[in-house]
Coordinates of C-alpha atoms in Angstrom, one line a residue:
M16 CA -18.9 -3.2 3.4
A17 CA -19.8 0.2 2.2
S18 CA -17.3 1.4 -0.4
L19 CA -14.7 3.8 1.0
S20 CA -14.4 5.4 -2.4
S21 CA -17.3 7.6 -1.5
T22 CA -15.0 9.4 0.8
V23 CA -13.0 10.7 -2.1
M24 CA -15.9 10.9 -4.7
A25 CA -14.0 9.1 -7.5
Q26 CA -15.9 7.7 -10.4
P27 CA -14.9 4.6 -12.4
Q28 CA -14.0 5.3 -16.1
G29 CA -12.8 3.2 -19.0
P30 CA -12.4 -0.6 -19.2
Y31 CA -11.1 -2.7 -16.4
P32 CA -7.3 -2.8 -16.7
P33 CA -5.7 -6.1 -17.6
Q34 CA -4.4 -8.5 -14.9
I35 CA -0.7 -8.7 -14.3
T36 CA 0.7 -11.5 -16.3
R37 CA 3.8 -10.3 -18.1
R38 CA 4.8 -6.9 -19.4
A39 CA 5.6 -5.6 -22.9
D40 CA 9.2 -5.6 -24.2
I41 CA 11.2 -2.4 -23.6
E42 CA 13.6 -1.0 -26.2
A43 CA 17.3 -0.8 -25.6
P44 CA 17.4 -2.7 -22.2
T45 CA 20.4 -3.0 -20.0
S46 CA 20.9 -6.3 -18.1
I47 CA 21.2 -6.1 -14.4
V48 CA 21.5 -9.0 -11.9
L49 CA 18.5 -9.4 -9.7
D50 CA 20.3 -9.7 -6.4
T51 CA 22.1 -6.4 -7.1
V52 CA 19.2 -4.1 -7.8
P53 CA 19.0 -1.5 -5.0
L54 CA 16.0 0.6 -6.0
T55 CA 16.1 4.2 -4.8
S56 CA 13.6 6.2 -6.7
F57 CA 11.4 6.1 -9.7
T58 CA 9.8 8.5 -12.2
R59 CA 6.1 8.3 -13.1
P60 CA 5.3 8.1 -16.8
A61 CA 3.7 11.2 -18.2
P62 CA 0.6 9.7 -20.0
S63 CA -1.2 7.0 -18.1
P64 CA -3.6 4.3 -19.4
L65 CA -5.9 5.0 -16.4
P66 CA -8.1 8.1 -16.0
Q67 CA -6.7 10.8 -13.8
E68 CA -9.8 12.6 -12.7
L69 CA -9.7 12.7 -8.9
R70 CA -9.6 16.1 -7.4
R71 CA -6.2 17.3 -6.2
R72 CA -5.6 19.3 -3.1
Q73 CA -7.5 22.6 -3.1
N74 CA -6.8 26.2 -2.0
R75 CA -3.1 26.4 -2.7
D76 CA -1.9 29.9 -2.9
N77 CA 0.9 31.2 -5.2
D78 CA 3.5 31.1 -2.4
D79 CA 2.8 27.4 -1.9
D80 CA 3.3 26.7 -5.6
E81 CA 6.6 28.6 -5.7
D82 CA 7.8 26.8 -2.6
R83 CA 6.8 23.4 -4.0
T84 CA 8.6 24.1 -7.3
S85 CA 11.7 25.0 -5.4
S86 CA 11.4 21.8 -3.3
E87 CA 10.9 19.7 -6.4
D88 CA 14.0 21.1 -8.1
E89 CA 16.1 20.4 -5.0
D90 CA 14.6 16.9 -4.7
A91 CA 15.4 16.2 -8.4
R92 CA 19.0 17.3 -7.8
R93 CA 19.6 15.1 -4.8
T94 CA 17.7 12.1 -5.9
T95 CA 19.3 9.5 -8.2
S96 CA 17.0 8.5 -11.0
G97 CA 16.3 4.9 -10.4
A98 CA 15.0 2.0 -12.3
T99 CA 11.4 2.6 -13.6
S100 CA 10.7 -0.6 -15.4
E101 CA 11.9 -4.2 -15.2
S102 CA 11.1 -7.1 -17.4
R103 CA 11.6 -10.8 -16.7
T104 CA 13.9 -13.1 -18.6
R105 CA 11.9 -16.3 -19.2
S106 CA 12.5 -19.6 -21.0
E107 CA 10.7 -20.2 -24.3
D108 CA 7.7 -21.8 -22.6
D109 CA 7.5 -18.7 -20.3
E110 CA 7.8 -20.8 -17.1
P111 CA 9.8 -19.4 -14.1
T112 CA 13.4 -20.3 -14.1
S113 CA 14.2 -22.5 -11.1
T114 CA 18.0 -22.6 -11.1
G115 CA 20.6 -21.7 -8.4
S116 CA 21.8 -18.6 -10.3
A117 CA 20.2 -15.2 -9.9
A118 CA 17.6 -14.2 -12.4
T119 CA 18.4 -11.3 -14.7
L120 CA 16.2 -8.2 -15.1
T121 CA 16.3 -5.7 -17.9
I122 CA 15.9 -2.1 -17.0
S123 CA 15.4 1.0 -19.1
I124 CA 14.6 4.6 -18.0
P125 CA 11.9 6.4 -20.0
P126 CA 12.0 10.2 -20.2
T127 CA 10.0 11.9 -17.5
A128 CA 10.0 15.0 -15.4
T129 CA 9.6 14.4 -11.6
S130 CA 11.3 11.9 -9.4
L131 CA 9.1 10.4 -6.7
P132 CA 9.5 7.8 -4.0
R133 CA 8.9 4.2 -5.0
P134 CA 7.9 1.0 -3.2
F135 CA 10.5 -1.5 -1.9
D136 CA 13.5 0.7 -2.6
D137 CA 15.1 -0.5 0.7
A138 CA 16.3 -3.9 -0.5
P139 CA 16.8 -5.9 -3.8
F140 CA 13.9 -7.9 -5.3
A141 CA 15.7 -11.1 -4.2
E142 CA 14.3 -10.4 -0.7
F143 CA 11.0 -11.8 -2.0
R144 CA 12.6 -15.2 -2.5
L145 CA 12.3 -18.1 -0.1
D146 CA 15.6 -19.8 0.7
G147 CA 16.1 -22.6 -1.8
D148 CA 13.2 -21.4 -4.0
D149 CA 13.4 -20.1 -7.6
D150 CA 13.0 -16.5 -8.6
S151 CA 9.3 -16.6 -9.5
C152 CA 8.2 -14.3 -6.7
P153 CA 10.9 -11.7 -7.2
I154 CA 10.2 -11.6 -10.9
F155 CA 6.5 -11.2 -10.3
I156 CA 7.1 -8.3 -8.0
A157 CA 9.5 -6.7 -10.4
D158 CA 6.9 -7.0 -13.2
L159 CA 4.2 -5.6 -10.9
L160 CA 6.1 -2.6 -9.9
S161 CA 7.0 -1.8 -13.5
N162 CA 3.5 -2.4 -14.9
P163 CA 2.1 0.9 -16.4
N164 CA -1.2 0.5 -14.6
F165 CA 0.6 0.1 -11.2
L166 CA 2.8 3.1 -12.0
A167 CA -0.4 5.1 -12.9
C168 CA -2.1 4.1 -9.6
Y169 CA 1.0 4.9 -7.6
P170 CA -0.4 3.4 -4.4
A171 CA 0.7 4.9 -1.1
S172 CA -0.3 1.7 0.7
M173 CA 2.7 0.0 -1.0
M174 CA 5.2 2.6 0.4
L175 CA 4.2 3.4 4.0
M176 CA 6.4 0.6 5.4
S177 CA 8.7 -0.3 2.5
S178 CA 10.1 2.8 0.9
A179 CA 13.2 4.6 2.2
S180 CA 12.6 7.5 -0.1
F181 CA 9.0 7.8 1.1
F182 CA 10.3 7.9 4.7
R183 CA 12.7 10.7 3.8
A184 CA 9.9 12.7 2.2
Q185 CA 8.2 12.7 5.6
S186 CA 10.9 15.1 7.0
N187 CA 9.5 18.0 4.9
L188 CA 5.9 19.0 4.7
L189 CA 6.1 20.3 1.1
D190 CA 7.8 17.1 -0.1
M191 CA 5.2 15.0 1.6
V192 CA 2.3 17.0 0.1
R193 CA 3.9 16.7 -3.3
V194 CA 4.0 12.9 -2.9
L195 CA 0.4 12.7 -1.7
D196 CA -0.8 14.9 -4.6
A197 CA 0.6 12.1 -6.8
T198 CA -0.9 9.2 -4.9
C199 CA -4.3 10.8 -4.6
E200 CA -4.6 11.8 -8.3
P201 CA -5.6 8.4 -9.9
D202 CA -9.0 6.9 -10.2
V203 CA -9.5 5.1 -6.9
V204 CA -12.2 2.8 -8.1
M205 CA -10.3 1.5 -11.1
C206 CA -7.1 1.2 -9.1
T207 CA -8.8 -0.7 -6.3
E208 CA -10.1 -3.3 -8.8
Y209 CA -6.7 -3.5 -10.4
L210 CA -4.7 -3.9 -7.2
N211 CA -7.1 -6.4 -5.7
S212 CA -6.6 -8.4 -8.9
A213 CA -2.8 -8.1 -8.5
A214 CA -3.1 -9.4 -4.9
Q215 CA -5.0 -12.4 -6.1
N216 CA -2.4 -13.0 -8.8
L217 CA 0.4 -12.8 -6.2
T218 CA -1.0 -15.9 -4.5
A219 CA -0.8 -18.1 -7.6
S220 CA 1.7 -21.0 -7.4
E221 CA 3.6 -19.7 -10.4
N222 CA 4.1 -16.3 -8.8
C223 CA 4.5 -15.9 -5.0
G224 CA 2.3 -18.8 -3.9
N225 CA 5.1 -20.6 -2.0
E226 CA 6.1 -17.4 -0.2
F227 CA 2.5 -16.6 0.6
N228 CA 1.8 -20.0 2.0
A229 CA 5.0 -19.8 4.0
N230 CA 3.8 -16.5 5.5
H231 CA 7.0 -14.8 4.1
R232 CA 7.2 -11.4 5.8
R233 CA 8.0 -9.2 2.8
T234 CA 5.6 -11.1 0.6
M235 CA 2.7 -10.8 3.1
Y236 CA 3.4 -7.1 3.4
A237 CA 3.0 -6.7 -0.4
Y238 CA -0.2 -8.7 -0.4
N239 CA -1.7 -6.8 2.5
A240 CA -0.6 -3.5 1.0
L241 CA -2.3 -4.3 -2.3
R242 CA -5.6 -5.3 -0.6
S243 CA -5.6 -2.3 1.8
Y244 CA -5.2 0.2 -1.1
E245 CA -8.7 1.7 -1.0
M246 CA -8.7 2.0 2.8
L247 CA -5.3 3.7 2.9
Y248 CA -6.1 5.8 -0.1
A249 CA -9.1 7.3 1.8
A250 CA -7.0 7.8 4.9
T251 CA -3.9 9.3 3.4
C252 CA -5.9 11.6 1.0
L253 CA -8.2 12.8 3.8
Q254 CA -7.9 16.6 4.3
D255 CA -8.2 18.5 7.6
S256 CA -11.6 20.1 7.5
T257 CA -10.6 22.4 10.4
D258 CA -7.6 23.7 8.5
D259 CA -7.9 26.8 6.2
E260 CA -5.2 25.3 4.0
D261 CA -7.0 22.0 3.6
L262 CA -3.7 20.1 4.3
Y263 CA -3.6 16.3 4.2
C264 CA -4.2 14.8 7.6
Y265 CA -1.4 12.3 6.9
A266 CA 1.1 14.9 5.9
K267 CA 0.4 16.8 9.2
A268 CA 0.7 13.7 11.2
V269 CA 4.0 12.4 9.9
T270 CA 5.7 15.9 9.9
N271 CA 4.5 16.9 13.4
T272 CA 7.5 16.0 15.6
S273 CA 5.7 17.3 18.7
A274 CA 3.0 14.5 18.4
P275 CA 4.7 11.5 16.8
S276 CA 2.0 9.1 18.0
D277 CA -0.4 10.6 15.4
S278 CA 1.4 8.7 12.7
Y279 CA 1.0 5.3 14.4
I280 CA -2.7 5.0 13.5
Y281 CA -1.7 4.8 9.8
L282 CA 0.0 1.5 10.5
L283 CA -3.2 -0.2 11.8
P284 CA -4.2 -1.4 8.3
Y285 CA -1.1 -3.6 8.3
G286 CA -2.2 -5.3 11.5
L287 CA 0.2 -3.5 13.7
Q288 CA -0.9 -2.4 17.2
M289 CA -0.3 1.1 18.5
P290 CA 2.4 1.2 21.2
G291 CA 1.0 1.2 24.7
A292 CA 2.5 4.7 25.5
S293 CA 1.0 6.3 22.4
R294 CA -0.9 9.6 23.0
V295 CA -2.6 10.6 19.8
T296 CA -3.9 14.1 19.3
C297 CA -7.7 14.3 19.8
S298 CA -8.2 16.0 16.5
Q299 CA -10.8 15.9 13.7
C300 CA -8.2 14.1 11.6
T301 CA -7.8 11.4 14.1
Q302 CA -11.5 11.0 14.5
D303 CA -12.1 10.9 10.7
T304 CA -9.2 8.5 10.0
M305 CA -10.4 6.1 12.6
A306 CA -13.9 6.2 11.1
I307 CA -12.4 5.1 7.8
F308 CA -10.6 2.2 9.5
H309 CA -13.8 1.3 11.5
S310 CA -15.7 0.9 8.2
A311 CA -12.9 -1.1 6.6
S312 CA -12.8 -3.5 9.6
A313 CA -16.1 -5.0 8.5
D314 CA -14.0 -7.1 6.1
R315 CA -12.8 -9.6 8.6
S316 CA -10.1 -10.9 6.2
Q317 CA -8.3 -7.5 6.4
P318 CA -5.6 -7.1 9.1
I319 CA -7.4 -3.9 10.2
A320 CA -10.1 -6.2 11.7
E321 CA -7.5 -7.4 14.2
S322 CA -5.9 -4.1 15.1
Y323 CA -8.8 -1.6 15.0
E324 CA -10.7 -2.4 18.2
P325 CA -7.7 -2.3 20.6
A326 CA -6.5 1.0 19.0
A327 CA -10.0 2.5 19.2
L328 CA -10.2 1.7 22.9
Q329 CA -6.7 3.2 23.4
V330 CA -7.8 6.4 21.6
N331 CA -10.9 6.7 23.7
T332 CA -8.9 6.3 26.9
I333 CA -7.1 9.5 25.9
C334 CA -9.8 11.5 24.1
G335 CA -13.0 10.3 25.8
P336 CA -15.2 7.2 25.8
N337 CA -17.1 8.1 22.6
F338 CA -14.4 9.9 20.6
V339 CA -14.3 7.1 18.1
N340 CA -16.5 4.0 17.6
A341 CA -14.8 1.2 19.5
T342 CA -17.5 -1.4 18.5
M343 CA -16.7 -3.6 15.6
P344 CA -19.1 -3.3 12.6
S345 CA -21.0 -6.3 11.4
P346 CA -18.9 -8.4 9.1
D347 CA -19.5 -7.9 5.4
S348 CA -20.0 -10.9 3.0
A349 CA -16.3 -11.0 2.0
G350 CA -15.3 -11.1 5.6
V351 CA -17.8 -13.9 6.4
R352 CA -16.5 -16.0 3.5
Q353 CA -12.9 -15.6 4.7
S354 CA -13.9 -16.3 8.3
L355 CA -15.8 -19.5 7.6
P356 CA -12.7 -21.8 7.9
L357 CA -11.8 -20.3 11.2
Q358 CA -15.4 -20.5 12.5
L359 CA -15.6 -24.1 11.4
A360 CA -12.3 -24.9 13.2
I361 CA -13.6 -23.3 16.4
T362 CA -16.9 -25.2 16.2
L363 CA -15.1 -28.5 15.7
G364 CA -12.8 -27.7 18.6
I365 CA -15.7 -27.1 20.9
C366 CA -17.3 -30.4 19.8
V367 CA -14.1 -32.3 20.5
Y368 CA -13.7 -30.6 23.8
F369 CA -17.1 -31.6 25.1
T370 CA -16.8 -35.1 23.6
V371 CA -13.6 -35.7 25.4
N372 CA -15.0 -34.4 28.7
M373 CA -18.0 -36.6 28.4
L374 CA -15.9 -39.7 27.9
F375 CA -13.6 -39.0 30.8

């Protein structure tokens, strides 16, 4: 599949970031019980270990800057500063604790300036645990969300369906633009590699392997959100080429109450279908966003491969037969590798079917 990163013209810099294993110690921690951690907001660290050389939104005038400063001040006053880093408490051999009691996380709040939405602030980390299982998966997720590289990447894909504070930001255009400025700032190429590695680590048996194999809803969302980072980065950072202000297409879609269906297409990467009564705006933003998803659907292992074609046909019903490409692209090598077990199962099923019919 052609790289989506060409859409945003980011260039890789620096060494590949380390995989997620365990995080460094934090000074002066405060112990908090895992089941009682309701995350509400977080603050990004000022210096980041990853390059920050992607272009930010252009053509902002002075009035916009003043309005955004006012909005940030108001947001900072009404937002409670939440936990920004969590570290796991492990046994001496660093194996996950598998007891009936709740695991304990240590939390400290580093100094920083601006409060932003964070992933999974709608429920405690214990929601990542299977009934009767240990806390390996909740601890892995806590470590992931507090990892400096993850914080530097600040992926929108991890917040679209899991962040109450991100949802609240959608009620105000300037707030949403401020959040997207932050999510679109990091190096997309390096972050794509890092988050794909995190998704692979999530499936390990010592992390969230049990939850992943059990198709645990919240765990699968985290996995798919990590893997769809590059696609949703391109889609949410896309700017309206027909707008003199170069506003983000996503910001316009989620704040436009007169056309709520426009926001539905951004849920396609999670495998969700558009509601049957949806009537999207036949705009350049819709066309360009669907083009990003069409390209991404070449990876048949991505949920978008299941949701794109029905959505494209639905959009063309409203906007015209050729408004978006409703023909699936040829599968790329990654998609072929992921699809081989399914293809083999289908082939075996056909052979069994004909064998049974020949016998009887």
